[in-house]
Short mmCIF file of C-alpha atoms and ligand atoms in Angstrom, two decimals:
data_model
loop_
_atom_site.label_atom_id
_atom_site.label_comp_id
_atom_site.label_asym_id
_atom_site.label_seq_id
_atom_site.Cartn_x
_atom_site.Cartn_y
_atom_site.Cartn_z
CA UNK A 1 105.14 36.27 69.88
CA UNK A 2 108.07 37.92 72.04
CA UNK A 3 108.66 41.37 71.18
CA UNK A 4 112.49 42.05 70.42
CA UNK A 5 115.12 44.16 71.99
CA UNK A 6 118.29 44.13 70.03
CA UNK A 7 121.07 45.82 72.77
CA UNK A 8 124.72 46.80 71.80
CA UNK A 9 127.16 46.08 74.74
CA UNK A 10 125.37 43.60 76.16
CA UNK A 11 128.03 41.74 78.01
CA UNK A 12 128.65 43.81 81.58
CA UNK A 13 127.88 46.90 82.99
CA UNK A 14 124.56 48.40 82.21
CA UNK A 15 124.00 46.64 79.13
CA UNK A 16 123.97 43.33 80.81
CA UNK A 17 121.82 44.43 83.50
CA UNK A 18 119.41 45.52 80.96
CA UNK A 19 119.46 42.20 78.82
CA UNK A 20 118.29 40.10 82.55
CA UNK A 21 116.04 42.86 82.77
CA UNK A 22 114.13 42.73 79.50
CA UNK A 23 114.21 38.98 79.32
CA UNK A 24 112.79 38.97 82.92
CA UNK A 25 110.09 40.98 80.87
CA UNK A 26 109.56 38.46 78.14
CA UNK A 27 111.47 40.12 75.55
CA UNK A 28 113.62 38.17 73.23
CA UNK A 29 116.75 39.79 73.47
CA UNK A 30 119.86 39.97 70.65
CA UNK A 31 122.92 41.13 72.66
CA UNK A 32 126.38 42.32 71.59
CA UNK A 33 129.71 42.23 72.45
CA UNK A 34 133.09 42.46 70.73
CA UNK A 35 133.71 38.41 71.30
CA UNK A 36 129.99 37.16 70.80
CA UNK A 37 130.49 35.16 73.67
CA UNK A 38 127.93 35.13 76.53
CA UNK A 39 127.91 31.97 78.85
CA UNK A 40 125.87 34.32 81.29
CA UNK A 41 122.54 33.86 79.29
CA UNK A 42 121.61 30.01 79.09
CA UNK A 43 118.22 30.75 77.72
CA UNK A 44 116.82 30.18 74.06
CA UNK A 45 115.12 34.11 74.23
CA UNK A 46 118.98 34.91 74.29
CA UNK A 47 120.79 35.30 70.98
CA UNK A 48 124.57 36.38 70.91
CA UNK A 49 125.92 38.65 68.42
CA UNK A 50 129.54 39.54 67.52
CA UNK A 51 130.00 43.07 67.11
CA UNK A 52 132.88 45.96 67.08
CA UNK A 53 131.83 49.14 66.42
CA UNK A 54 135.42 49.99 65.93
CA UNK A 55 135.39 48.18 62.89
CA UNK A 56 133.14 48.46 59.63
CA UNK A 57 133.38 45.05 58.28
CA UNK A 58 132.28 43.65 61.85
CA UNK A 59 129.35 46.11 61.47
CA UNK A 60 128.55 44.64 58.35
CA UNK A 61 128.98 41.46 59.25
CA UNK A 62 126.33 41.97 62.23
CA UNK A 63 124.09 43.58 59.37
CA UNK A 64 123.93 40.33 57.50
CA UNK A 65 123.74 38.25 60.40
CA UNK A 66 120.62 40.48 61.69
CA UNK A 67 119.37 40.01 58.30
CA UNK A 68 119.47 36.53 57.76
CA UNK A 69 117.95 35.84 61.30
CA UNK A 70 115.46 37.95 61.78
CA UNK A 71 112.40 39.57 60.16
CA UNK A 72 112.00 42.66 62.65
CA UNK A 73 112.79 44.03 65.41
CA UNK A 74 110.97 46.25 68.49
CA UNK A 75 113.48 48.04 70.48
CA UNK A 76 116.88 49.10 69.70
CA UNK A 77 119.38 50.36 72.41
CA UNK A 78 122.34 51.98 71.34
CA UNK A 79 123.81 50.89 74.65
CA UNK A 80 127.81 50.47 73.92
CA UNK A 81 129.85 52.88 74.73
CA UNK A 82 133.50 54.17 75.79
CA UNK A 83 135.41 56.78 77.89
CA UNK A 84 138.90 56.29 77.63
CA UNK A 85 139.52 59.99 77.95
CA UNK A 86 137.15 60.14 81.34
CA UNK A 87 138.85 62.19 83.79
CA UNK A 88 141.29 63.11 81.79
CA UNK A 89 141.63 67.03 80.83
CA UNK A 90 143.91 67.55 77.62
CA UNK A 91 142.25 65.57 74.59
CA UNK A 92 144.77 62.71 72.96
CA UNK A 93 144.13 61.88 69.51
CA UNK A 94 144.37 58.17 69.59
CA UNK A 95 141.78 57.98 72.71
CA UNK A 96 139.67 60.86 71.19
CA UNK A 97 139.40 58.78 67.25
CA UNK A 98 138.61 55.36 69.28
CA UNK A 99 135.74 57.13 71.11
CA UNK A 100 134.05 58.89 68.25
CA UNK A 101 134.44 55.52 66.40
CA UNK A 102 132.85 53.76 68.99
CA UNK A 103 129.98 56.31 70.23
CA UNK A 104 129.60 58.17 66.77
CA UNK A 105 130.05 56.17 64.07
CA UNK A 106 129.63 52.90 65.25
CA UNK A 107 126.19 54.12 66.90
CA UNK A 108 125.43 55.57 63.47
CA UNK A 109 126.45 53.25 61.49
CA UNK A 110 125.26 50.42 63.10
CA UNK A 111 121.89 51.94 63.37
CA UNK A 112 121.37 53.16 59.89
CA UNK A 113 121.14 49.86 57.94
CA UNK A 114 118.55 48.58 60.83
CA UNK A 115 115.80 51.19 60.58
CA UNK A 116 113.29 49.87 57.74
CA UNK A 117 113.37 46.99 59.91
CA UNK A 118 112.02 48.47 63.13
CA UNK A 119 108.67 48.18 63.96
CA UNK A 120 106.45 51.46 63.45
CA UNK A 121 105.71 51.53 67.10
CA UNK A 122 109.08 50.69 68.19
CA UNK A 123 111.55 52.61 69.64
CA UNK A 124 115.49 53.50 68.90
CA UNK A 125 117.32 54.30 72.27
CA UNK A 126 120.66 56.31 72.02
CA UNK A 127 122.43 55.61 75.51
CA UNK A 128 123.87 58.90 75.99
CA UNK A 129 124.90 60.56 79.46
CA UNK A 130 124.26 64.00 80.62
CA UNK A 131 127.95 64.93 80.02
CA UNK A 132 126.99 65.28 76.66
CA UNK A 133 124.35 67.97 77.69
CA UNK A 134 125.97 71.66 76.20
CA UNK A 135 123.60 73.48 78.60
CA UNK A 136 124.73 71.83 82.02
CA UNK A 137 128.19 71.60 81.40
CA UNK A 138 130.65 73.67 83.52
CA UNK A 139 133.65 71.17 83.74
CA UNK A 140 136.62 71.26 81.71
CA UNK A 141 137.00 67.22 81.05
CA UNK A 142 136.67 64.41 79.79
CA UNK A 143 136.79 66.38 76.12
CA UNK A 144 136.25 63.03 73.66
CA UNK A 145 133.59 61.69 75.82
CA UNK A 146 131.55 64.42 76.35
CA UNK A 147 131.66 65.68 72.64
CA UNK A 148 131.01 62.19 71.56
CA UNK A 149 127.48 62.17 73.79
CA UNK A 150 126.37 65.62 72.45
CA UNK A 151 127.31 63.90 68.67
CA UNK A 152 124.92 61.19 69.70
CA UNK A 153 122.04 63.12 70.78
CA UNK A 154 122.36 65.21 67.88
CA UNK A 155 121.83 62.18 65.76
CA UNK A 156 119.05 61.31 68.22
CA UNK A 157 117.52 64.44 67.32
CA UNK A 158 118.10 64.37 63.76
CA UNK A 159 116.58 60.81 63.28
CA UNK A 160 113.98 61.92 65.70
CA UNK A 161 112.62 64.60 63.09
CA UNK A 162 113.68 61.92 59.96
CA UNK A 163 111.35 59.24 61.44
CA UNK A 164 108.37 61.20 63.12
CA UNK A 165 107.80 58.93 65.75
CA UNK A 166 107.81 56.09 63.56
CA UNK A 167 109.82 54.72 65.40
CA UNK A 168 110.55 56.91 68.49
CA UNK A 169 113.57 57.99 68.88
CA UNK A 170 115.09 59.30 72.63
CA UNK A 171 118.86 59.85 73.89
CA UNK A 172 118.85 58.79 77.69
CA UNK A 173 121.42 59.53 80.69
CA UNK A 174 121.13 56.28 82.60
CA UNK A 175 122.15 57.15 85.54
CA UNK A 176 125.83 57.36 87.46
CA UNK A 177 126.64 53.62 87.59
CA UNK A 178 128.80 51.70 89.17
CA UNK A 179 130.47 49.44 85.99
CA UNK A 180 133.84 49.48 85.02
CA UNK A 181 133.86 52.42 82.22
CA UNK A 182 135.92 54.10 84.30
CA UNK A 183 137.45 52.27 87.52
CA UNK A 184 136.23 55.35 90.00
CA UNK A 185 132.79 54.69 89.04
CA UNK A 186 133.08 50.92 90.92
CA UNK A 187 133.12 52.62 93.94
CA UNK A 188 131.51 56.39 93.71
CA UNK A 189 128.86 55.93 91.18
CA UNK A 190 125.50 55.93 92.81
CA UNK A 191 123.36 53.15 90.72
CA UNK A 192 124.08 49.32 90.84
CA UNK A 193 123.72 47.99 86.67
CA UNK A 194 120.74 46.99 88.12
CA UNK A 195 118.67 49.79 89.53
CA UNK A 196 119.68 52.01 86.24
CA UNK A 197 118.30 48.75 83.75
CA UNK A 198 115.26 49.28 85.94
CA UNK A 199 114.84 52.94 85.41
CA UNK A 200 115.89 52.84 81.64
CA UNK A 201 113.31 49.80 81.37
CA UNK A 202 110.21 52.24 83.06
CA UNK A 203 111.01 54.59 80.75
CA UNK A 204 111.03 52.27 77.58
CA UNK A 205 107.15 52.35 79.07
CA UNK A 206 105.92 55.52 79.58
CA UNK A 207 104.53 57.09 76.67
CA UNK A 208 107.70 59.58 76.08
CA UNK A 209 107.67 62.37 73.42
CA UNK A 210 109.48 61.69 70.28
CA UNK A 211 113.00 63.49 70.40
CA UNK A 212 112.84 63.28 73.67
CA UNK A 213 116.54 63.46 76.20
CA UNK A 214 115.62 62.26 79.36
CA UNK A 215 117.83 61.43 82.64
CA UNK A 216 117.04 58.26 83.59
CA UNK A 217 118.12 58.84 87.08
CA UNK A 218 116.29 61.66 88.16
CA UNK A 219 113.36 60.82 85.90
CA UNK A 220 113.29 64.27 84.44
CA UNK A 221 113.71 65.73 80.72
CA UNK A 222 117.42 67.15 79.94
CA UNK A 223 118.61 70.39 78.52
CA UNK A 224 120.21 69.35 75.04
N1 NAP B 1 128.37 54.01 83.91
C1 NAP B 1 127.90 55.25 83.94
O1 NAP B 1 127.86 55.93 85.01
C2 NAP B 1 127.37 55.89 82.68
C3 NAP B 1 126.85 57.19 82.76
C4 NAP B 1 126.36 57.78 81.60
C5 NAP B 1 126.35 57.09 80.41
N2 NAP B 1 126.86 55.82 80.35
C6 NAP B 1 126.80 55.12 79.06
O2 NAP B 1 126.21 53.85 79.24
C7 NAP B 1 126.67 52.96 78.23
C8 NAP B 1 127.13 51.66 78.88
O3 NAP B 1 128.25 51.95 79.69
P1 NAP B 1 128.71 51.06 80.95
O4 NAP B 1 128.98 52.01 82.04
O5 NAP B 1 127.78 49.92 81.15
O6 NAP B 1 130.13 50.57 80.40
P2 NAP B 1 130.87 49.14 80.43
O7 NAP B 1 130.53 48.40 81.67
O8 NAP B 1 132.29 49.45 80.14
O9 NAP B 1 130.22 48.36 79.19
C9 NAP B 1 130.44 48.79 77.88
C10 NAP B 1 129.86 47.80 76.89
O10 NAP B 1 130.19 48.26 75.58
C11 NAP B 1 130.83 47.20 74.86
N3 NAP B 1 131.86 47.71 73.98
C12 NAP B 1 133.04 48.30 74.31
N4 NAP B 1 133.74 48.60 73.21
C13 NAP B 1 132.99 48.19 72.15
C14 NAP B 1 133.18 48.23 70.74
N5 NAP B 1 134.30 48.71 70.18
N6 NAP B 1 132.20 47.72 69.96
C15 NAP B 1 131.07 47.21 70.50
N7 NAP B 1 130.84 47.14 71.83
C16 NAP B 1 131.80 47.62 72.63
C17 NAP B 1 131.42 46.29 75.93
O11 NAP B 1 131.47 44.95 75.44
P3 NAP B 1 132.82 44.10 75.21
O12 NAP B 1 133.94 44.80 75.93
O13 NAP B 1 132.50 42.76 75.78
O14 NAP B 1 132.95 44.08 73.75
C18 NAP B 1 130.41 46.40 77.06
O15 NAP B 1 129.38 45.46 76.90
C19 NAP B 1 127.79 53.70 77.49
O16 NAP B 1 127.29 54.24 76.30
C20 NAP B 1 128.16 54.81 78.45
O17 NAP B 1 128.71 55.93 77.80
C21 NAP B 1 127.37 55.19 81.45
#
């Protein structure tokens, strides 16, 4: 039987390069996006789930769905995510609420309800970046974002020491990629989708420490 990779934000950017990816590796793979529409993945290993982490009754709505479909599942990537505030220096409550409900509470919440159901051996992946790292930050923006990543890992860590390594539990930086987060990144960022769902995939395989924050892109381990 396939193993199962449930992945939030599955519909562009890295997300969708890591959904070809993991069904190129025989996974089953249960992707997300706000619409639940995906005419990209024409395969029956492919199952498309509505989601909004915005929003608490699409959460549970997703729950229930999850439930009724499936018995368990092996891998869970916390993979959505937004900036609106990237690049930007004074923090703007609107911008900074929508990102903590997306990153924080939708990550958390949407996680929460899932965990008796993940395998023992399985692992829970936090997408996080390194500008949520408090030790290697010297810059003065992007206030919601970066707040919201350090949030994350925290809860990475925190569920880390909750579960043991039953499942594992690691925040990742996946790289700078070129998707549309943030418009700049099209053309700067140094990663296709692509080459960072290949990195993030090799280290879904190595045998990484529980509680672990690891940069993808440099394949090293990451101050918190
Ligand atoms: N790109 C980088 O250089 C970089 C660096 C470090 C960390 N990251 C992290 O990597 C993750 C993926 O980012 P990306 O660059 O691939 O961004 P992206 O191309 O903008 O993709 C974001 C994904 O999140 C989904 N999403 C947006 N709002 C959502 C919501 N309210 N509820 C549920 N899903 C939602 C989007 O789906 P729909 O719009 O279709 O709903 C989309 O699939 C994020 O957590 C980001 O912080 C990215």
């Amino acid at each position: 039987m396939k193993k199962i990779a449930l992945i939030t934000g599955a519909s562009k950017g890295i997300g969708k390069a890591l959904a070809e990816k993991m069904l190129d590796e025989n996974f089953f793979v249960i992707g997300t996006s706000r619409d639940g529409e995906f005419s990209d993945f024409n395969t029956k290993d492919f199952y498309a789930l509505k989601l909004d982490l915005s929003n608490p009754t699409s959460i549970e709505n997703a729950h229930k769905e999850i439930f009724n479909t499936f018995k368990n599942i092996d891998i869970l990537i916390n993979n959505a995510g937004i900036g609106p505030d990237l690049d930007t220096y004074i923090p703007e409550k609107k911008s900074f609420n929508n990102t903590f409900e997306v990153n924080v509470d939708g990550a958390v919440f949407f996680t929460e309800p899932l965990i008796d159901m993940i395998n023992h051996d399985g692992i829970i992946l936090n997408v996080s970046s390194k500008m949520g790292s408090l030790d290697v930050c010297e810059s003065t923006d992007s206030v919601a974002y970066r707040m919201s990543k350090s949030a994350l890992n925290m809860y990475s860590k925190i569920l880390s020491n909750r579960l043991k390594g039953k499942p594992r539990v690691a925040s990742i930086h996946p790289g700078w990629v070129k998707t549309a987060i943030i418009e700049s990144n099209l053309k700067n960022a140094r990663l296709t989708p692509g080459e960072s769902a290949d990195k993030i995939f090799k280290f879904l395989t190595m045998a990484f420490g529980n509680g672990i924050y690891w940069d993808c892109e440099n394949e090293t381990e990451l101050p918190w």
